[in-house]
C-alpha positions as a Markdown table, in Angstrom:
| # | Residue | x | y | z |
|---|---|---|---|---|
| 1 | Met | -22.1 | 2.5 | 11.9 |
| 2 | Ser | -21.0 | 5.7 | 13.5 |
| 3 | Gly | -23.5 | 7.8 | 15.6 |
| 4 | Asp | -22.7 | 10.9 | 13.5 |
| 5 | Pro | -26.0 | 12.0 | 11.9 |
| 6 | Leu | -24.1 | 13.2 | 8.8 |
| 7 | Phe | -22.1 | 10.0 | 8.6 |
| 8 | Val | -23.0 | 9.2 | 5.0 |
| 9 | Ala | -22.6 | 12.8 | 3.7 |
| 10 | Lys | -19.2 | 13.0 | 5.4 |
| 11 | Ala | -18.2 | 9.6 | 4.1 |
| 12 | His | -18.8 | 10.8 | 0.5 |
| 13 | Phe | -16.8 | 14.0 | 1.2 |
| 14 | Tyr | -13.8 | 12.2 | 2.7 |
| 15 | Leu | -13.8 | 9.8 | -0.2 |
| 16 | Gly | -13.9 | 12.6 | -2.8 |
| 17 | Asn | -17.5 | 12.2 | -3.9 |
| 18 | Phe | -18.1 | 15.9 | -3.4 |
| 19 | Gln | -21.4 | 16.2 | -5.3 |
| 20 | Leu | -22.9 | 13.2 | -3.5 |
| 21 | Ala | -21.8 | 14.8 | -0.2 |
| 22 | Ile | -23.6 | 18.0 | -1.1 |
| 23 | Asn | -26.7 | 16.2 | -2.2 |
| 24 | Glu | -26.8 | 14.0 | 0.9 |
| 25 | Ala | -26.2 | 16.9 | 3.3 |
| 26 | Leu | -28.8 | 19.2 | 1.7 |
| 27 | Asn | -31.4 | 16.4 | 2.2 |
| 28 | Phe | -30.7 | 16.5 | 5.9 |
| 29 | Lys | -33.2 | 18.9 | 7.3 |
| 30 | Ser | -32.5 | 18.7 | 11.1 |
| 31 | Glu | -32.2 | 22.2 | 12.5 |
| 32 | Gln | -30.2 | 20.7 | 15.4 |
| 33 | His | -27.3 | 19.9 | 13.1 |
| 34 | Lys | -27.7 | 22.8 | 10.6 |
| 35 | Ser | -24.3 | 24.3 | 11.4 |
| 36 | Gln | -22.5 | 21.0 | 10.8 |
| 37 | Arg | -24.5 | 20.5 | 7.5 |
| 38 | Asp | -23.7 | 24.0 | 6.3 |
| 39 | Val | -20.0 | 23.6 | 7.0 |
| 40 | Leu | -19.8 | 20.3 | 5.2 |
| 41 | Val | -21.6 | 21.8 | 2.1 |
| 42 | Met | -19.2 | 24.7 | 2.0 |
| 43 | Gln | -16.2 | 22.4 | 2.3 |
| 44 | Ala | -17.5 | 20.3 | -0.5 |
| 45 | Tyr | -18.0 | 23.4 | -2.7 |
| 46 | Ile | -14.4 | 24.4 | -2.0 |
| 47 | Ala | -13.2 | 20.9 | -2.9 |
| 48 | Gln | -15.0 | 21.1 | -6.2 |
| 49 | Gly | -13.3 | 24.4 | -6.9 |
| 50 | Asn | -16.6 | 26.4 | -6.6 |
| 51 | His | -14.9 | 29.1 | -4.5 |
| 52 | Gln | -17.2 | 31.9 | -5.6 |
| 53 | Met | -20.2 | 29.9 | -4.5 |
| 54 | Val | -18.9 | 30.0 | -1.0 |
| 55 | Ile | -17.9 | 33.6 | -1.1 |
| 56 | Asp | -21.4 | 34.6 | -2.3 |
| 57 | Gln | -23.3 | 32.4 | 0.1 |
| 58 | Val | -21.5 | 33.3 | 3.3 |
| 59 | Asp | -22.6 | 36.7 | 4.6 |
| 60 | Lys | -21.1 | 38.8 | 7.4 |
| 61 | Asn | -23.5 | 37.5 | 9.9 |
| 62 | Ala | -22.5 | 33.9 | 9.4 |
| 63 | Pro | -20.9 | 31.9 | 12.3 |
| 64 | Pro | -17.1 | 31.8 | 12.6 |
| 65 | Gln | -16.8 | 28.4 | 10.9 |
| 66 | Leu | -18.4 | 29.6 | 7.7 |
| 67 | Gln | -16.5 | 32.9 | 7.9 |
| 68 | Ala | -13.3 | 30.9 | 8.0 |
| 69 | Leu | -14.3 | 28.8 | 5.0 |
| 70 | Lys | -15.2 | 32.0 | 3.1 |
| 71 | Leu | -11.7 | 33.2 | 3.8 |
| 72 | Phe | -10.2 | 29.9 | 2.6 |
| 73 | Ala | -12.3 | 30.2 | -0.6 |
| 74 | Thr | -10.9 | 33.8 | -1.0 |
| 75 | Phe | -7.4 | 32.6 | -0.4 |
| 76 | Leu | -7.7 | 30.0 | -3.1 |
| 77 | Ser | -9.4 | 32.2 | -5.7 |
| 78 | Ser | -7.4 | 35.4 | -5.3 |
| 79 | Glu | -3.6 | 35.7 | -5.2 |
| 80 | Ser | -3.8 | 39.4 | -4.4 |
| 81 | Ala | -6.0 | 38.7 | -1.3 |
| 82 | Arg | -3.8 | 36.0 | 0.2 |
| 83 | Glu | -1.7 | 38.3 | 2.4 |
| 84 | Ser | -4.8 | 39.8 | 4.1 |
| 85 | Val | -6.4 | 36.4 | 4.4 |
| 86 | Val | -3.4 | 35.0 | 6.2 |
| 87 | Ser | -3.3 | 38.0 | 8.5 |
| 88 | Gln | -7.0 | 37.5 | 9.4 |
| 89 | Ile | -6.5 | 33.8 | 10.0 |
| 90 | Arg | -3.6 | 34.5 | 12.4 |
| 91 | Val | -5.8 | 36.8 | 14.4 |
| 92 | Trp | -8.5 | 34.2 | 14.6 |
| 93 | Val | -6.1 | 31.4 | 15.6 |
| 94 | Asn | -4.8 | 33.5 | 18.4 |
| 95 | Asp | -8.3 | 34.5 | 19.5 |
| 96 | Thr | -9.7 | 32.9 | 22.6 |
| 97 | Ile | -13.0 | 31.9 | 20.9 |
| 98 | Ser | -11.3 | 30.4 | 17.9 |
| 99 | Thr | -9.1 | 28.3 | 20.2 |
| 100 | Ile | -12.0 | 26.1 | 20.9 |
| 101 | Asp | -13.5 | 26.2 | 17.4 |
| 102 | Pro | -12.1 | 23.1 | 15.4 |
| 103 | Val | -13.3 | 24.3 | 12.0 |
| 104 | Val | -11.4 | 27.6 | 12.2 |
| 105 | Arg | -8.4 | 25.6 | 13.4 |
| 106 | Leu | -8.8 | 23.2 | 10.5 |
| 107 | Val | -9.0 | 26.0 | 7.9 |
| 108 | Ala | -6.0 | 27.8 | 9.4 |
| 109 | Ala | -3.9 | 24.6 | 9.3 |
| 110 | Thr | -5.0 | 24.0 | 5.7 |
| 111 | Ile | -4.0 | 27.5 | 4.6 |
| 112 | Phe | -0.6 | 27.2 | 6.3 |
| 113 | Leu | -0.1 | 23.9 | 4.5 |
| 114 | Gln | -0.9 | 25.6 | 1.2 |
| 115 | Leu | 2.0 | 28.0 | 2.1 |
| 116 | Gly | 4.3 | 25.1 | 2.9 |
| 117 | Asp | 4.5 | 25.9 | 6.7 |
| 118 | Lys | 3.9 | 22.5 | 8.3 |
| 119 | Asn | 5.0 | 23.7 | 11.8 |
| 120 | Glu | 2.5 | 26.5 | 11.8 |
| 121 | Ala | -0.2 | 24.1 | 10.6 |
| 122 | Leu | 0.5 | 21.7 | 13.4 |
| 123 | Lys | 0.5 | 24.6 | 15.9 |
| 124 | Ser | -3.0 | 25.5 | 14.6 |
| 125 | Leu | -4.2 | 22.0 | 15.3 |
| 126 | Gln | -2.6 | 21.6 | 18.7 |
| 127 | Asn | -5.6 | 22.5 | 20.8 |
| 128 | Ser | -8.2 | 20.5 | 18.8 |
| 129 | Ser | -9.1 | 16.9 | 19.1 |
| 130 | Thr | -11.8 | 16.4 | 16.5 |
| 131 | Leu | -11.5 | 13.5 | 14.0 |
| 132 | Glu | -10.9 | 15.9 | 11.1 |
| 133 | Asn | -8.1 | 17.8 | 12.8 |
| 134 | Leu | -6.5 | 14.7 | 14.2 |
| 135 | Ser | -6.5 | 13.2 | 10.7 |
| 136 | Leu | -4.9 | 16.2 | 9.2 |
| 137 | Ser | -2.3 | 16.1 | 12.0 |
| 138 | Ala | -1.6 | 12.5 | 11.1 |
| 139 | Gln | -1.2 | 13.4 | 7.4 |
| 140 | Ile | 1.3 | 16.1 | 8.3 |
| 141 | Phe | 3.3 | 13.8 | 10.5 |
| 142 | Ile | 3.4 | 11.2 | 7.7 |
| 143 | Ser | 4.8 | 13.9 | 5.3 |
| 144 | Met | 7.4 | 14.7 | 7.9 |
| 145 | Asn | 8.3 | 11.0 | 8.3 |
| 146 | Arg | 7.2 | 11.0 | 11.9 |
| 147 | Ile | 5.1 | 7.8 | 11.6 |
| 148 | Asp | 5.2 | 7.4 | 15.4 |
| 149 | Leu | 3.3 | 10.7 | 15.9 |
| 150 | Ala | 1.0 | 9.9 | 13.0 |
| 151 | Ser | 0.2 | 6.6 | 14.7 |
| 152 | Ala | -0.5 | 8.3 | 18.0 |
| 153 | Ala | -2.9 | 10.7 | 16.3 |
| 154 | Tyr | -4.8 | 7.8 | 14.8 |
| 155 | Lys | -5.0 | 6.1 | 18.2 |
| 156 | Gln | -6.7 | 9.2 | 19.5 |
| 157 | Met | -9.1 | 9.0 | 16.6 |
| 158 | Ala | -9.9 | 5.4 | 17.3 |
| 159 | Lys | -10.8 | 6.2 | 20.9 |
| 160 | Ile | -13.4 | 8.7 | 19.6 |
| 161 | Asp | -14.9 | 6.7 | 16.7 |
| 162 | Glu | -12.8 | 4.0 | 15.1 |
| 163 | Asp | -15.6 | 3.1 | 12.6 |
| 164 | His | -15.9 | 6.6 | 11.1 |
| 165 | Ile | -14.7 | 6.7 | 7.5 |
| 166 | Ile | -12.0 | 9.3 | 8.2 |
| 167 | Ser | -10.7 | 7.1 | 11.0 |
| 168 | Gln | -10.5 | 4.1 | 8.7 |
| 169 | Leu | -8.8 | 6.2 | 6.0 |
| 170 | Thr | -6.3 | 7.6 | 8.4 |
| 171 | Gln | -5.4 | 4.1 | 9.7 |
| 172 | Ala | -4.9 | 3.0 | 6.1 |
| 173 | Trp | -2.5 | 6.0 | 5.4 |
| 174 | Val | -0.6 | 5.2 | 8.6 |
| 175 | Asn | -0.3 | 1.6 | 7.7 |
| 176 | Leu | 0.8 | 2.5 | 4.2 |
| 177 | Ala | 3.5 | 4.7 | 5.7 |
| 178 | Glu | 4.7 | 2.0 | 8.1 |
| 179 | Gly | 5.1 | -0.4 | 5.3 |
| 180 | Gly | 5.9 | -4.1 | 5.6 |
| 181 | Ser | 3.0 | -6.3 | 6.6 |
| 182 | Lys | 0.9 | -3.2 | 7.2 |
| 183 | Ile | 0.6 | -2.7 | 3.4 |
| 184 | Asp | -1.8 | -5.6 | 3.1 |
| 185 | Gln | -4.0 | -4.1 | 5.9 |
| 186 | Ala | -4.0 | -0.7 | 4.1 |
| 187 | Tyr | -4.9 | -2.4 | 0.8 |
| 188 | Tyr | -7.8 | -4.2 | 2.4 |
| 189 | Thr | -9.2 | -1.0 | 3.9 |
| 190 | Phe | -9.0 | 0.9 | 0.6 |
| 191 | Thr | -10.6 | -1.9 | -1.4 |
| 192 | Glu | -13.3 | -2.5 | 1.2 |
| 193 | Leu | -14.3 | 1.2 | 1.4 |
| 194 | Gly | -14.1 | 1.4 | -2.4 |
| 195 | Glu | -16.5 | -1.5 | -2.8 |
| 196 | Arg | -18.9 | 0.0 | -0.3 |
| 197 | Tyr | -18.9 | 3.5 | -1.8 |
| 198 | Gly | -18.6 | 2.9 | -5.6 |
| 199 | Asn | -14.8 | 2.8 | -5.9 |
| 200 | Pro | -14.1 | 6.6 | -5.8 |
| 201 | Ala | -10.8 | 7.9 | -6.9 |
| 202 | Thr | -9.5 | 8.2 | -3.3 |
| 203 | Thr | -9.7 | 4.5 | -2.6 |
| 204 | Leu | -8.4 | 3.6 | -6.1 |
| 205 | Ile | -5.4 | 5.8 | -5.6 |
| 206 | Gly | -4.8 | 4.3 | -2.1 |
| 207 | Ala | -5.0 | 0.8 | -3.4 |
| 208 | Ala | -2.6 | 1.7 | -6.3 |
| 209 | Leu | -0.1 | 3.1 | -3.8 |
| 210 | Cys | -0.2 | -0.3 | -2.0 |
| 211 | His | 0.6 | -2.0 | -5.3 |
| 212 | Met | 3.5 | 0.4 | -6.0 |
| 213 | His | 5.0 | -0.3 | -2.5 |
| 214 | Asn | 4.9 | -4.0 | -3.4 |
| 215 | Gly | 6.5 | -3.4 | -6.9 |
| 216 | Lys | 3.2 | -4.2 | -8.8 |
| 217 | Phe | 3.4 | -1.3 | -11.2 |
| 218 | Val | 1.1 | -2.7 | -13.9 |
| 219 | Glu | -1.7 | -3.3 | -11.3 |
| 220 | Ala | -1.1 | 0.2 | -9.9 |
| 221 | Glu | -1.3 | 1.8 | -13.4 |
| 222 | Asn | -4.6 | 0.2 | -14.0 |
| 223 | Leu | -6.1 | 1.5 | -10.8 |
| 224 | Leu | -4.7 | 5.0 | -11.4 |
| 225 | Asn | -6.2 | 5.1 | -14.8 |
| 226 | Asp | -9.5 | 4.0 | -13.3 |
| 227 | Ala | -9.1 | 6.9 | -10.8 |
| 228 | Leu | -8.7 | 9.3 | -13.7 |
| 229 | Val | -11.9 | 8.0 | -15.2 |
| 230 | Lys | -13.7 | 8.7 | -11.9 |
| 231 | Ser | -12.0 | 12.0 | -11.4 |
| 232 | Pro | -10.4 | 13.5 | -14.5 |
| 233 | Asn | -7.2 | 15.4 | -13.9 |
| 234 | Asn | -7.0 | 14.2 | -10.3 |
| 235 | Pro | -3.6 | 15.5 | -9.2 |
| 236 | Asp | -2.8 | 12.6 | -6.9 |
| 237 | Ala | -3.6 | 10.1 | -9.7 |
| 238 | Leu | -1.4 | 12.1 | -12.2 |
| 239 | Ala | 1.5 | 12.4 | -9.8 |
| 240 | Asn | 1.5 | 8.7 | -9.0 |
| 241 | Leu | 1.2 | 7.8 | -12.7 |
| 242 | Val | 4.4 | 9.9 | -13.3 |
| 243 | Thr | 6.2 | 7.8 | -10.6 |
| 244 | Cys | 4.7 | 4.6 | -11.8 |
| 245 | His | 5.8 | 5.1 | -15.4 |
| 246 | Gln | 9.3 | 6.1 | -14.2 |
| 247 | Gln | 9.6 | 2.8 | -12.4 |
| 248 | Met | 8.4 | 1.0 | -15.5 |
| 249 | His | 11.0 | 2.9 | -17.7 |
| 250 | Arg | 8.2 | 4.4 | -19.8 |
| 251 | Asp | 9.7 | 7.9 | -19.9 |
| 252 | Glu | 7.5 | 9.4 | -22.6 |
| 253 | Asp | 4.3 | 8.4 | -20.6 |
| 254 | Ser | 5.9 | 9.8 | -17.5 |
| 255 | Lys | 6.6 | 13.1 | -19.1 |
| 256 | Arg | 3.1 | 13.3 | -20.6 |
| 257 | Tyr | 1.5 | 12.9 | -17.2 |
| 258 | Leu | 3.9 | 15.3 | -15.7 |
| 259 | Arg | 2.9 | 18.0 | -18.3 |
| 260 | Gln | -0.7 | 17.3 | -17.5 |
| 261 | Leu | -0.1 | 17.6 | -13.8 |
| 262 | Arg | 1.7 | 20.9 | -14.2 |
| 263 | Ser | -0.9 | 22.2 | -16.5 |
| 264 | Gln | -3.9 | 21.3 | -14.3 |
| 265 | Ser | -2.4 | 21.5 | -10.8 |
| 266 | Ser | 0.8 | 23.6 | -10.6 |
| 267 | Gly | 0.2 | 24.0 | -6.9 |
| 268 | His | 0.3 | 20.2 | -6.2 |
| 269 | Ala | 3.1 | 19.3 | -3.8 |
| 270 | Tyr | 4.7 | 16.9 | -6.3 |
| 271 | Ser | 4.7 | 19.6 | -9.0 |
| 272 | Gln | 6.0 | 22.2 | -6.7 |
| 273 | Lys | 8.9 | 19.9 | -5.5 |
| 274 | Leu | 9.9 | 19.3 | -9.1 |
| 275 | Ser | 9.8 | 23.0 | -9.9 |
| 276 | Glu | 12.1 | 23.6 | -6.9 |
| 277 | Leu | 14.5 | 21.0 | -8.1 |
| 278 | Asp | 14.4 | 22.4 | -11.6 |
| 279 | Ala | 15.2 | 25.9 | -10.2 |
| 280 | Leu | 18.1 | 24.5 | -8.1 |
| 281 | Phe | 19.5 | 22.7 | -11.1 |
| 282 | Asp | 19.2 | 25.9 | -13.3 |
| 283 | Ser | 20.9 | 27.9 | -10.5 |
| 284 | Ala | 23.7 | 25.4 | -10.2 |
| 285 | Ala | 24.2 | 25.3 | -13.9 |
| 286 | Gln | 24.3 | 29.1 | -14.2 |
| 287 | Ala | 26.8 | 29.3 | -11.3 |
| 288 | Lys | 29.0 | 26.7 | -13.1 |
| 289 | His | 28.8 | 28.6 | -16.3 |
| 290 | Asn | 29.7 | 31.9 | -14.6 |
| 291 | Gln | 32.6 | 30.2 | -12.9 |
| 292 | Phe | 33.9 | 28.8 | -16.2 |
| 293 | Arg | 33.7 | 32.2 | -17.9 |
| 294 | Ser | 35.5 | 33.8 | -15.0 |
| 295 | Val | 38.4 | 31.2 | -15.2 |
| 296 | His | 38.7 | 31.7 | -19.0 |
| 297 | Ser | 38.2 | 35.4 | -19.2 |
């Protein structure tokens, strides 16, 4: 097991068991690691959607890590405050003290990702080498189809602590992205972690993706439905059920899950991409209609 004193709490957090992460962290009384504990608890509250809890609990005298998380909670809860939050984050990212603070870097990168700016997110992570920040870098590289860079980020993580949950998850994501024989390795990791930690939605979705890559859509559907039982309205489960049912030619089921995804998580990357495509289609159709009217007027 990792030497991290908050290993179990962090494991629950990374696997999506946010309340268990909070409970485990709050039971940890060591003053030596109080800062790490408080950061983890605030991160878990944000992941649960309890943004106001973070805003209320973090005061002006709190350390920079917690101030950054308060800004993130504000960003997520208030559209009108987003511009000022981003401005403040940019100041902190360019500040000498923040350069060596990995939590501030992580929050900045996450906010830039929310805004769709992957390059700025990577820039925010550039000077940090914590497991969390390397993992986020790997995920961004995967989304950019730079599997070589994602693999390099994971190798850095393995040198720090290859047994940590976030290292194991990152390796599974990289293996999944590489495909081929690596799919079976990813599947083993997801199922092994799932069995150890009560089959949370994160591992069920990961295993389902492995099945989808191998064309086993019925098996994937079953796991994704299990994930929704564990985590109702989980946007990743819903998005993958949309794709899964499309591949199974079950259009009505696909449309139903898409409506649910858009209703519950309009900001999800899959939902946003479809909205962009819809807008492009509508724009092209309008342009064609105007062209037709011009020719026949």
